[in-house]
Amino acid sequence: MAGNSRRQGAMRKPGTKKGAVVGSGGQRRKGLEGKGPTPKAEDRPKHKAHRAANAAARRDSKSKDRPTNEIVAGRNPVVECLRAQIPATALYVALGIDADDRVADAVRMAADRGISVLEVSRPELDRLTGGAMHQGLGLQVPPFEYAHPDDLLDVETDEPPLIVALDGVTDPRNLGAVIRSAAAFGANGVLLPQRRSAGITAVAWRTSAGTAAKLPVAIATNLTRELREMAGRGLMIVGLDADGTMELDDLTLATSPLVVVVGSEGRGLSRLVREACDATVSIPMSAGVESLNASVAAGVVLAEVARRRRAAGRV
């Protein structure tokens, strides 16, 4: 019956009508104060949801480390890449595309090489190309396979070795343009630092117009150390610098085994790389023009090197 319970904690002290009862004295309630809300399941270390979340995070981390396929977008870039025989795994063609000779050539070359030709909707192609101007065509290329720096010196050529090294060039369009110029003017290959540098992405493929498939592109773990090793093997290291020790017209080193180092778009050559150079060269320009784009500067210097080498060969 209510009020007559003999349970411990439910009995009043003898001789009192009101007051405390035998029990916890509120200690249990106080013990819970200040602990806040119960953590989510994935935040509790012993909960299966926590283990599942950690496993998913590890999978995501590994997937970021793995190179992924790239999509070259645009009719001319796709056709140029197919003509250059770059590795490709699929050609995407937008449904209802207004076909022209470039589209026909792309489909024909892809079919001849056994590359899958897939028709997709325009929204799907927009998604695959990241919103790039694809003109109804996209070419899927596998992750780029970089060469070892030593491979750049193993290229057989009648001219002394010529290597282009990039110091912190982070714009893939500049990278693609430098690769194209290097191929045009007879360079053995292009050397990139492992960190703070653009890599061969779809944008670089597009800008290089497929020449990245013809010219070795190597990765240096430490660019400064690699340049010093090349210097030890007899190559002259020349860096492009607005305040160079010589002007391009005086570059007599052009006919020697040579590494041309191009600095980043903003800060130019880093201090350690500049110290590794045997000389720095500037490009004469009209007053009022501060500097040239990294890829344009590289093209100008490489053209001068090629001219001097041709002239030396005719002597």
One Martini backbone bead per residue (centre of mass of N, CA, C, O) as a GRO file, in nm:
protein
  315
    1MET     BB    1   0.099   0.034   0.020
    2ALA     BB    2   0.098   0.352   0.010
    3GLY     BB    3   0.346   0.451   0.254
    4ASN     BB    4   0.425   0.127   0.355
    5SER     BB    5   0.700   0.090   0.272
    6ARG     BB    6   1.004  -0.113   0.366
    7ARG     BB    7   1.206   0.010   0.197
    8GLN     BB    8   1.499   0.118   0.149
    9GLY     BB    9   1.446   0.474   0.135
   10ALA     BB   10   1.121   0.481   0.218
   11MET     BB   11   1.196   0.560   0.510
   12ARG     BB   12   1.151   0.734   0.779
   13LYS     BB   13   1.263   0.876   1.029
   14PRO     BB   14   1.244   0.851   1.342
   15GLY     BB   15   1.048   1.122   1.471
   16THR     BB   16   0.961   1.218   1.181
   17LYS     BB   17   0.776   1.385   0.932
   18LYS     BB   18   1.019   1.530   0.798
   19GLY     BB   19   1.266   1.483   0.546
   20ALA     BB   20   1.505   1.284   0.511
   21VAL     BB   21   1.598   0.998   0.344
   22VAL     BB   22   1.696   0.693   0.282
   23GLY     BB   23   1.980   0.719   0.057
   24SER     BB   24   2.172   0.895  -0.183
   25GLY     BB   25   2.139   1.215  -0.164
   26GLY     BB   26   2.188   1.282  -0.486
   27GLN     BB   27   2.456   1.152  -0.603
   28ARG     BB   28   2.368   1.040  -0.871
   29ARG     BB   29   2.287   1.305  -1.001
   30LYS     BB   30   2.563   1.452  -0.961
   31GLY     BB   31   2.730   1.240  -1.132
   32LEU     BB   32   2.582   1.342  -1.409
   33GLU     BB   33   2.689   1.608  -1.396
   34GLY     BB   34   2.875   1.753  -1.676
   35LYS     BB   35   2.872   1.525  -1.926
   36GLY     BB   36   2.657   1.554  -2.113
   37PRO     BB   37   2.585   1.433  -2.394
   38THR     BB   38   2.558   1.164  -2.573
   39PRO     BB   39   2.749   1.024  -2.781
   40LYS     BB   40   2.797   0.926  -3.070
   41ALA     BB   41   2.851   0.627  -3.199
   42GLU     BB   42   3.114   0.714  -3.378
   43ASP     BB   43   3.251   0.841  -3.093
   44ARG     BB   44   3.267   0.551  -2.976
   45PRO     BB   45   3.529   0.338  -2.951
   46LYS     BB   46   3.343   0.057  -2.892
   47HIS     BB   47   3.180   0.107  -3.135
   48LYS     BB   48   3.092  -0.006  -3.445
   49ALA     BB   49   3.059   0.277  -3.578
   50HIS     BB   50   3.350   0.368  -3.521
   51ARG     BB   51   3.494   0.149  -3.687
   52ALA     BB   52   3.354   0.211  -3.956
   53ALA     BB   53   3.453   0.506  -3.983
   54ASN     BB   54   3.758   0.442  -3.986
   55ALA     BB   55   3.756   0.260  -4.236
   56ALA     BB   56   3.647   0.475  -4.433
   57ALA     BB   57   3.881   0.678  -4.395
   58ARG     BB   58   4.103   0.490  -4.501
   59ARG     BB   59   3.984   0.451  -4.783
   60ASP     BB   60   3.986   0.750  -4.864
   61SER     BB   61   4.290   0.794  -4.831
   62LYS     BB   62   4.380   0.587  -5.045
   63SER     BB   63   4.220   0.706  -5.287
   64LYS     BB   64   4.382   0.978  -5.290
   65ASP     BB   65   4.665   0.840  -5.354
   66ARG     BB   66   4.536   0.747  -5.601
   67PRO     BB   67   4.531   0.753  -5.920
   68THR     BB   68   4.328   0.892  -6.173
   69ASN     BB   69   4.131   0.944  -6.408
   70GLU     BB   70   4.115   1.132  -6.712
   71ILE     BB   71   3.958   1.413  -6.892
   72VAL     BB   72   3.959   1.500  -7.219
   73ALA     BB   73   3.849   1.811  -7.353
   74GLY     BB   74   3.760   1.842  -7.672
   75ARG     BB   75   3.809   1.814  -8.001
   76ASN     BB   76   4.105   1.883  -8.055
   77PRO     BB   77   4.240   1.739  -7.810
   78VAL     BB   78   4.132   1.457  -7.875
   79VAL     BB   79   4.253   1.425  -8.157
   80GLU     BB   80   4.551   1.480  -8.077
   81CYS     BB   81   4.572   1.243  -7.874
   82LEU     BB   82   4.506   1.017  -8.076
   83ARG     BB   83   4.738   1.082  -8.276
   84ALA     BB   84   4.960   1.047  -8.033
   85GLN     BB   85   4.891   0.773  -7.881
   86ILE     BB   86   4.756   0.791  -7.627
   87PRO     BB   87   4.641   0.664  -7.362
   88ALA     BB   88   4.315   0.493  -7.371
   89THR     BB   89   3.969   0.385  -7.258
   90ALA     BB   90   3.766   0.629  -7.355
   91LEU     BB   91   3.491   0.756  -7.559
   92TYR     BB   92   3.295   1.043  -7.529
   93VAL     BB   93   2.958   1.093  -7.661
   94ALA     BB   94   2.721   1.306  -7.725
   95LEU     BB   95   2.405   1.329  -7.755
   96GLY     BB   96   2.324   1.496  -8.045
   97ILE     BB   97   2.564   1.567  -8.198
   98ASP     BB   98   2.744   1.797  -8.402
   99ALA     BB   99   2.893   1.667  -8.652
  100ASP     BB  100   3.230   1.639  -8.760
  101ASP     BB  101   3.544   1.564  -8.856
  102ARG     BB  102   3.647   1.532  -8.562
  103VAL     BB  103   3.443   1.327  -8.469
  104ALA     BB  104   3.497   1.114  -8.685
  105ASP     BB  105   3.799   1.079  -8.620
  106ALA     BB  106   3.770   0.995  -8.325
  107VAL     BB  107   3.596   0.742  -8.370
  108ARG     BB  108   3.784   0.598  -8.565
  109MET     BB  109   4.046   0.589  -8.389
  110ALA     BB  110   3.918   0.442  -8.152
  111ALA     BB  111   3.828   0.189  -8.305
  112ASP     BB  112   4.113   0.109  -8.418
  113ARG     BB  113   4.224   0.086  -8.099
  114GLY     BB  114   3.989  -0.032  -7.905
  115ILE     BB  115   3.815   0.201  -7.804
  116SER     BB  116   3.566   0.296  -7.625
  117VAL     BB  117   3.237   0.397  -7.738
  118LEU     BB  118   3.040   0.642  -7.561
  119GLU     BB  119   2.711   0.728  -7.501
  120VAL     BB  120   2.609   1.044  -7.364
  121SER     BB  121   2.493   1.278  -7.189
  122ARG     BB  122   2.549   1.602  -7.132
  123PRO     BB  123   2.534   1.601  -6.821
  124GLU     BB  124   2.737   1.365  -6.792
  125LEU     BB  125   2.974   1.508  -6.936
  126ASP     BB  126   2.988   1.743  -6.746
  127ARG     BB  127   3.061   1.570  -6.500
  128LEU     BB  128   3.319   1.427  -6.610
  129THR     BB  129   3.461   1.725  -6.689
  130GLY     BB  130   3.386   1.953  -6.477
  131GLY     BB  131   3.262   2.174  -6.691
  132ALA     BB  132   3.397   2.164  -6.945
  133MET     BB  133   3.481   2.236  -7.280
  134HIS     BB  134   3.377   1.960  -7.480
  135GLN     BB  135   3.194   1.951  -7.749
  136GLY     BB  136   3.101   1.630  -7.704
  137LEU     BB  137   3.401   1.549  -7.599
  138GLY     BB  138   3.571   1.261  -7.432
  139LEU     BB  139   3.888   1.150  -7.289
  140GLN     BB  140   4.002   0.864  -7.135
  141VAL     BB  141   4.277   0.860  -6.910
  142PRO     BB  142   4.522   0.735  -6.755
  143PRO     BB  143   4.752   0.741  -6.545
  144PHE     BB  144   5.046   0.884  -6.530
  145GLU     BB  145   5.378   0.788  -6.635
  146TYR     BB  146   5.659   0.837  -6.479
  147ALA     BB  147   5.979   0.909  -6.483
  148HIS     BB  148   6.308   0.888  -6.436
  149PRO     BB  149   6.563   1.105  -6.426
  150ASP     BB  150   6.768   0.912  -6.573
  151ASP     BB  151   6.596   0.882  -6.840
  152LEU     BB  152   6.666   1.164  -6.968
  153LEU     BB  153   6.976   1.066  -7.038
  154ASP     BB  154   6.882   0.809  -7.234
  155VAL     BB  155   6.825   0.978  -7.469
  156GLU     BB  156   6.849   0.964  -7.807
  157THR     BB  157   7.086   1.204  -7.951
  158ASP     BB  158   7.275   1.437  -8.144
  159GLU     BB  159   7.252   1.613  -7.907
  160PRO     BB  160   7.289   1.758  -7.641
  161PRO     BB  161   7.160   1.765  -7.357
  162LEU     BB  162   6.803   1.861  -7.282
  163ILE     BB  163   6.657   2.010  -6.993
  164VAL     BB  164   6.347   2.067  -6.821
  165ALA     BB  165   6.292   2.259  -6.526
  166LEU     BB  166   6.052   2.284  -6.258
  167ASP     BB  167   5.988   2.552  -6.009
  168GLY     BB  168   5.671   2.564  -5.898
  169VAL     BB  169   5.467   2.485  -6.122
  170THR     BB  170   5.098   2.497  -6.080
  171ASP     BB  171   5.004   2.524  -6.374
  172PRO     BB  172   4.887   2.300  -6.608
  173ARG     BB  173   4.905   2.485  -6.858
  174ASN     BB  174   5.204   2.549  -6.833
  175LEU     BB  175   5.301   2.262  -6.842
  176GLY     BB  176   5.189   2.186  -7.120
  177ALA     BB  177   5.342   2.413  -7.275
  178VAL     BB  178   5.629   2.323  -7.201
  179ILE     BB  179   5.616   2.043  -7.326
  180ARG     BB  180   5.564   2.142  -7.613
  181SER     BB  181   5.827   2.308  -7.639
  182ALA     BB  182   6.027   2.083  -7.572
  183ALA     BB  183   5.950   1.909  -7.818
  184ALA     BB  184   5.998   2.127  -8.045
  185PHE     BB  185   6.322   2.184  -7.928
  186GLY     BB  186   6.467   1.896  -7.839
  187ALA     BB  187   6.410   1.775  -7.573
  188ASN     BB  188   6.441   1.507  -7.351
  189GLY     BB  189   6.285   1.655  -7.101
  190VAL     BB  190   6.093   1.670  -6.791
  191LEU     BB  191   6.129   1.825  -6.464
  192LEU     BB  192   5.978   1.748  -6.147
  193PRO     BB  193   5.861   1.813  -5.853
  194GLN     BB  194   5.690   1.654  -5.600
  195ARG     BB  195   5.640   1.941  -5.491
  196ARG     BB  196   5.485   2.215  -5.583
  197SER     BB  197   5.325   2.085  -5.849
  198ALA     BB  198   5.224   2.012  -6.138
  199GLY     BB  199   5.046   1.772  -6.317
  200ILE     BB  200   4.922   1.520  -6.524
  201THR     BB  201   4.643   1.634  -6.649
  202ALA     BB  202   4.388   1.712  -6.848
  203VAL     BB  203   4.493   1.999  -6.890
  204ALA     BB  204   4.782   1.922  -6.972
  205TRP     BB  205   4.709   1.745  -7.206
  206ARG     BB  206   4.563   1.962  -7.370
  207THR     BB  207   4.801   2.171  -7.389
  208SER     BB  208   5.010   1.957  -7.515
  209ALA     BB  209   4.870   1.794  -7.748
  210GLY     BB  210   5.008   1.496  -7.665
  211THR     BB  211   5.327   1.532  -7.598
  212ALA     BB  212   5.334   1.372  -7.323
  213ALA     BB  213   5.365   1.091  -7.485
  214LYS     BB  214   5.666   1.168  -7.616
  215LEU     BB  215   5.771   1.293  -7.342
  216PRO     BB  216   5.957   1.279  -7.078
  217VAL     BB  217   5.833   1.272  -6.732
  218ALA     BB  218   5.979   1.366  -6.428
  219ILE     BB  219   6.048   1.287  -6.079
  220ALA     BB  220   6.166   1.478  -5.801
  221THR     BB  221   6.216   1.460  -5.474
  222ASN     BB  222   6.478   1.662  -5.512
  223LEU     BB  223   6.563   1.915  -5.707
  224THR     BB  224   6.835   2.019  -5.605
  225ARG     BB  225   6.978   1.747  -5.592
  226GLU     BB  226   6.934   1.672  -5.893
  227LEU     BB  227   7.091   1.910  -6.014
  228ARG     BB  228   7.364   1.837  -5.883
  229GLU     BB  229   7.389   1.560  -6.018
  230MET     BB  230   7.387   1.669  -6.309
  231ALA     BB  231   7.639   1.844  -6.273
  232GLY     BB  232   7.821   1.591  -6.208
  233ARG     BB  233   7.749   1.488  -6.522
  234GLY     BB  234   7.801   1.775  -6.706
  235LEU     BB  235   7.579   1.977  -6.655
  236MET     BB  236   7.428   2.278  -6.714
  237ILE     BB  237   7.284   2.531  -6.499
  238VAL     BB  238   6.992   2.723  -6.602
  239GLY     BB  239   6.825   3.012  -6.495
  240LEU     BB  240   6.531   3.190  -6.484
  241ASP     BB  241   6.585   3.555  -6.455
  242ALA     BB  242   6.529   3.889  -6.431
  243ASP     BB  243   6.827   3.899  -6.261
  244GLY     BB  244   7.044   3.802  -6.436
  245THR     BB  245   7.386   3.740  -6.522
  246MET     BB  246   7.246   3.716  -6.810
  247GLU     BB  247   7.165   3.729  -7.133
  248LEU     BB  248   7.037   3.553  -7.390
  249ASP     BB  249   7.252   3.657  -7.604
  250ASP     BB  250   7.492   3.520  -7.397
  251LEU     BB  251   7.422   3.203  -7.438
  252THR     BB  252   7.685   2.985  -7.472
  253LEU     BB  253   7.564   2.722  -7.321
  254ALA     BB  254   7.365   2.600  -7.538
  255THR     BB  255   7.583   2.374  -7.654
  256SER     BB  256   7.557   2.238  -7.394
  257PRO     BB  257   7.489   2.054  -7.151
  258LEU     BB  258   7.140   2.111  -7.042
  259VAL     BB  259   6.960   2.301  -6.784
  260VAL     BB  260   6.637   2.440  -6.774
  261VAL     BB  261   6.510   2.670  -6.533
  262VAL     BB  262   6.175   2.716  -6.420
  263GLY     BB  263   5.986   2.920  -6.256
  264SER     BB  264   5.742   3.043  -6.100
  265GLU     BB  265   5.478   3.259  -6.154
  266GLY     BB  266   5.563   3.443  -5.900
  267ARG     BB  267   5.868   3.388  -5.747
  268GLY     BB  268   6.026   3.194  -5.904
  269LEU     BB  269   6.312   3.114  -5.788
  270SER     BB  270   6.447   2.945  -5.558
  271ARG     BB  271   6.712   2.964  -5.359
  272LEU     BB  272   6.832   2.675  -5.392
  273VAL     BB  273   6.812   2.663  -5.699
  274ARG     BB  274   6.983   2.910  -5.762
  275GLU     BB  275   7.243   2.794  -5.623
  276ALA     BB  276   7.254   2.545  -5.840
  277CYS     BB  277   7.333   2.744  -6.048
  278ASP     BB  278   7.562   2.858  -6.288
  279ALA     BB  279   7.327   3.036  -6.419
  280THR     BB  280   7.152   3.336  -6.509
  281VAL     BB  281   6.871   3.432  -6.720
  282SER     BB  282   6.758   3.692  -6.929
  283ILE     BB  283   6.494   3.866  -7.098
  284PRO     BB  284   6.466   4.086  -7.328
  285MET     BB  285   6.267   4.387  -7.283
  286SER     BB  286   6.045   4.608  -7.284
  287ALA     BB  287   5.943   4.872  -7.148
  288GLY     BB  288   5.692   4.790  -6.892
  289VAL     BB  289   5.778   4.482  -6.879
  290GLU     BB  290   5.818   4.256  -6.631
  291SER     BB  291   5.697   3.968  -6.744
  292LEU     BB  292   5.667   3.628  -6.819
  293ASN     BB  293   5.535   3.361  -6.877
  294ALA     BB  294   5.662   3.060  -6.808
  295SER     BB  295   5.606   2.924  -7.087
  296VAL     BB  296   5.709   3.156  -7.265
  297ALA     BB  297   5.995   3.172  -7.156
  298ALA     BB  298   6.071   2.883  -7.227
  299GLY     BB  299   6.028   2.911  -7.535
  300VAL     BB  300   6.238   3.129  -7.587
  301VAL     BB  301   6.489   2.978  -7.482
  302LEU     BB  302   6.460   2.717  -7.652
  303ALA     BB  303   6.482   2.858  -7.926
  304GLU     BB  304   6.770   2.966  -7.879
  305VAL     BB  305   6.907   2.697  -7.836
  306ALA     BB  306   6.831   2.575  -8.111
  307ARG     BB  307   6.968   2.790  -8.286
  308ARG     BB  308   7.259   2.754  -8.181
  309ARG     BB  309   7.283   2.452  -8.255
  310ARG     BB  310   7.243   2.485  -8.556
  311ALA     BB  311   7.480   2.680  -8.603
  312ALA     BB  312   7.701   2.487  -8.493
  313GLY     BB  313   7.643   2.258  -8.710
  314ARG     BB  314   7.734   2.451  -8.964
  315VAL     BB  315   8.051   2.496  -8.884
   0.00000   0.00000   0.00000
